[in-house]
């Protein structure tokens, strides 16, 4: 970590731009629950990132509560970790501006997520969508976070955060002021694919309801979605090599492995030679067992917006107590009068 001497700290965020799904759970939130026992953790609902594409204001408020409730329902404990919404901690926006002046245009231009999200007509994309990864670097470094649990799709954004931290340290001759944050990506569940298309990531913005298992889905809906998941006519292989070129089968085996704590190889030892007529019901039972209780708790919490608001307000206060002094120091380093 380039000689950085500060405390180990964790930061991660999720956009309130749609329902929380199995990919978010396995790629991110499940890791949050484990990490909160080892590190000083900050988990935010990144509402400022969400508005880089159009969000209906009433829906945005609702989704912000939904993401906060999902953190809690999945087991993030607000006594251990700060849970807050990004826009409530002003330091994120302040540091983002300074980082906009540190990051190079060429670096941001390489970001594949911008290209994917902006589509063909990038002239019409918001400027915010373009500088999105710079704000993400600010989210992380405003806490001097050393570890960032995310799914695989965030790898490139994390590399940019490291580049920005390194350039700031170098340009202002403050070696090791910012840590070079380590992504925590590895492990089963880092890349969960759509249930309808094994080549597309499971995503909040997928137009097909059946592409995602949402944390809010009840047992019946979960079982139906797994039953309808796209597969091929072959039975499951006994070895992992046999999954090559079978993206949908590989995805379902990966979900089973991630939720059961087994490896893909173990799952194939158990189910190799069986058809999807046997494997899908076993997978549906497992997803229901692990996800449906989170869904019930999520619905209970969403019925108590006052409690959710209190958690977010307390979390923002705790987060600001860490971030504000760091931003003050950054301003001094840059040469602003403070
Ligand atoms: P977002 O809101 O798209 O996703 C939230 C988290 O879920 C992970 N994820 C997945 N993991 C496995 N399989 C999938 N199909 C899948 N889909 C999503 C993401 O990798 C992420 O960890 N830019 C971020 C939000 C962000 C952030 C940050 C993250 C803003 N500031 C600072 C970490 C640190 C995003 O759009 O995540």
PDB file of C-alpha atoms and ligand atoms in Angstrom, residues 11-15 21 23-24 27-28 46 49 86 113 117 132 136 139-140 148-154 157-158 189-193 201-204, ligand 1:
ATOM      1  CA  UNK A  11     -15.751   1.773   2.179  1.00  0.00           C
ATOM      2  CA  UNK A  12     -18.239   0.578  -0.368  1.00  0.00           C
ATOM      3  CA  UNK A  13     -21.395   1.871  -2.017  1.00  0.00           C
ATOM      4  CA  UNK A  14     -24.448   0.793  -3.959  1.00  0.00           C
ATOM      5  CA  UNK A  15     -26.576   2.926  -6.281  1.00  0.00           C
ATOM      6  CA  UNK A  21     -30.506  -8.213  -6.540  1.00  0.00           C
ATOM      7  CA  UNK A  23     -25.536 -10.063  -7.846  1.00  0.00           C
ATOM      8  CA  UNK A  24     -25.329  -7.104  -5.460  1.00  0.00           C
ATOM      9  CA  UNK A  27     -20.708  -9.530  -5.093  1.00  0.00           C
ATOM     10  CA  UNK A  28     -20.908  -6.897  -2.377  1.00  0.00           C
ATOM     11  CA  UNK A  46     -24.606   6.484  -3.593  1.00  0.00           C
ATOM     12  CA  UNK A  49     -24.024   8.521  -8.576  1.00  0.00           C
ATOM     13  CA  UNK A  86     -23.607   9.915   0.041  1.00  0.00           C
ATOM     14  CA  UNK A 113     -18.608   1.422 -17.976  1.00  0.00           C
ATOM     15  CA  UNK A 117     -23.893   3.217 -20.163  1.00  0.00           C
ATOM     16  CA  UNK A 132     -18.708   9.211 -12.262  1.00  0.00           C
ATOM     17  CA  UNK A 136     -16.219   7.062  -6.761  1.00  0.00           C
ATOM     18  CA  UNK A 139     -16.084   8.240  -1.929  1.00  0.00           C
ATOM     19  CA  UNK A 140     -13.250   5.878  -1.110  1.00  0.00           C
ATOM     20  CA  UNK A 148     -13.077  -1.799  -1.030  1.00  0.00           C
ATOM     21  CA  UNK A 149     -15.381  -4.844  -1.309  1.00  0.00           C
ATOM     22  CA  UNK A 150     -17.010  -4.874  -4.768  1.00  0.00           C
ATOM     23  CA  UNK A 151     -18.019  -7.160  -7.606  1.00  0.00           C
ATOM     24  CA  UNK A 152     -15.783  -7.724 -10.606  1.00  0.00           C
ATOM     25  CA  UNK A 153     -17.447  -4.997 -12.713  1.00  0.00           C
ATOM     26  CA  UNK A 154     -15.877  -2.332 -10.461  1.00  0.00           C
ATOM     27  CA  UNK A 157     -12.969   2.021 -11.343  1.00  0.00           C
ATOM     28  CA  UNK A 158     -10.812   0.812  -8.446  1.00  0.00           C
ATOM     29  CA  UNK A 189     -20.252 -14.501  -6.613  1.00  0.00           C
ATOM     30  CA  UNK A 190     -17.956 -11.757  -7.928  1.00  0.00           C
ATOM     31  CA  UNK A 191     -19.769 -11.829 -11.273  1.00  0.00           C
ATOM     32  CA  UNK A 192     -23.334 -13.149 -11.329  1.00  0.00           C
ATOM     33  CA  UNK A 193     -24.930 -13.225 -14.763  1.00  0.00           C
ATOM     34  CA  UNK A 201     -24.282  -9.247 -16.064  1.00  0.00           C
ATOM     35  CA  UNK A 202     -27.238  -9.460 -13.663  1.00  0.00           C
ATOM     36  CA  UNK A 203     -28.184  -5.795 -13.496  1.00  0.00           C
ATOM     37  CA  UNK A 204     -30.731  -3.491 -11.803  1.00  0.00           C
TER      38      UNK A 204
HETATM   39  P1  LIG B   1     -23.702  -0.896  -8.340  1.00  0.00           P
HETATM   40  O1  LIG B   1     -24.756  -0.121  -7.625  1.00  0.00           O
HETATM   41  O2  LIG B   1     -23.860  -1.128  -9.796  1.00  0.00           O
HETATM   42  O3  LIG B   1     -23.491  -2.306  -7.672  1.00  0.00           O
HETATM   43  C1  LIG B   1     -23.283  -2.413  -6.288  1.00  0.00           C
HETATM   44  C2  LIG B   1     -22.324  -3.540  -5.967  1.00  0.00           C
HETATM   45  O4  LIG B   1     -22.791  -4.777  -6.472  1.00  0.00           O
HETATM   46  C3  LIG B   1     -21.823  -5.372  -7.323  1.00  0.00           C
HETATM   47  N1  LIG B   1     -22.525  -6.024  -8.431  1.00  0.00           N
HETATM   48  C4  LIG B   1     -22.346  -7.308  -8.764  1.00  0.00           C
HETATM   49  N2  LIG B   1     -21.571  -8.280  -8.238  1.00  0.00           N
HETATM   50  C5  LIG B   1     -21.636  -9.504  -8.812  1.00  0.00           C
HETATM   51  N3  LIG B   1     -22.445  -9.788  -9.875  1.00  0.00           N
HETATM   52  C6  LIG B   1     -23.238  -8.849 -10.427  1.00  0.00           C
HETATM   53  N4  LIG B   1     -24.040  -9.126 -11.445  1.00  0.00           N
HETATM   54  C7  LIG B   1     -23.208  -7.531  -9.869  1.00  0.00           C
HETATM   55  N5  LIG B   1     -23.857  -6.371 -10.154  1.00  0.00           N
HETATM   56  C8  LIG B   1     -23.413  -5.467  -9.263  1.00  0.00           C
HETATM   57  C9  LIG B   1     -20.968  -4.212  -7.825  1.00  0.00           C
HETATM   58  O5  LIG B   1     -19.700  -4.640  -8.240  1.00  0.00           O
HETATM   59  C10 LIG B   1     -20.929  -3.323  -6.602  1.00  0.00           C
HETATM   60  O6  LIG B   1     -19.936  -3.767  -5.704  1.00  0.00           O
HETATM   61  N6  LIG B   1     -19.965   2.350  -8.993  1.00  0.00           N
HETATM   62  C11 LIG B   1     -20.599   1.466  -8.036  1.00  0.00           C
HETATM   63  C12 LIG B   1     -21.079   2.154  -6.758  1.00  0.00           C
HETATM   64  C13 LIG B   1     -20.051   2.955  -6.028  1.00  0.00           C
HETATM   65  C14 LIG B   1     -18.985   2.425  -5.243  1.00  0.00           C
HETATM   66  C15 LIG B   1     -18.326   3.580  -4.683  1.00  0.00           C
HETATM   67  C16 LIG B   1     -18.527   1.140  -4.974  1.00  0.00           C
HETATM   68  C17 LIG B   1     -19.999   4.318  -5.934  1.00  0.00           C
HETATM   69  N7  LIG B   1     -18.976   4.695  -5.120  1.00  0.00           N
HETATM   70  C18 LIG B   1     -17.211   3.424  -3.889  1.00  0.00           C
HETATM   71  C19 LIG B   1     -17.407   1.003  -4.138  1.00  0.00           C
HETATM   72  C20 LIG B   1     -16.760   2.141  -3.614  1.00  0.00           C
HETATM   73  C21 LIG B   1     -21.802   0.822  -8.691  1.00  0.00           C
HETATM   74  O7  LIG B   1     -22.336   1.338  -9.639  1.00  0.00           O
HETATM   75  O8  LIG B   1     -22.249  -0.246  -8.046  1.00  0.00           O
END
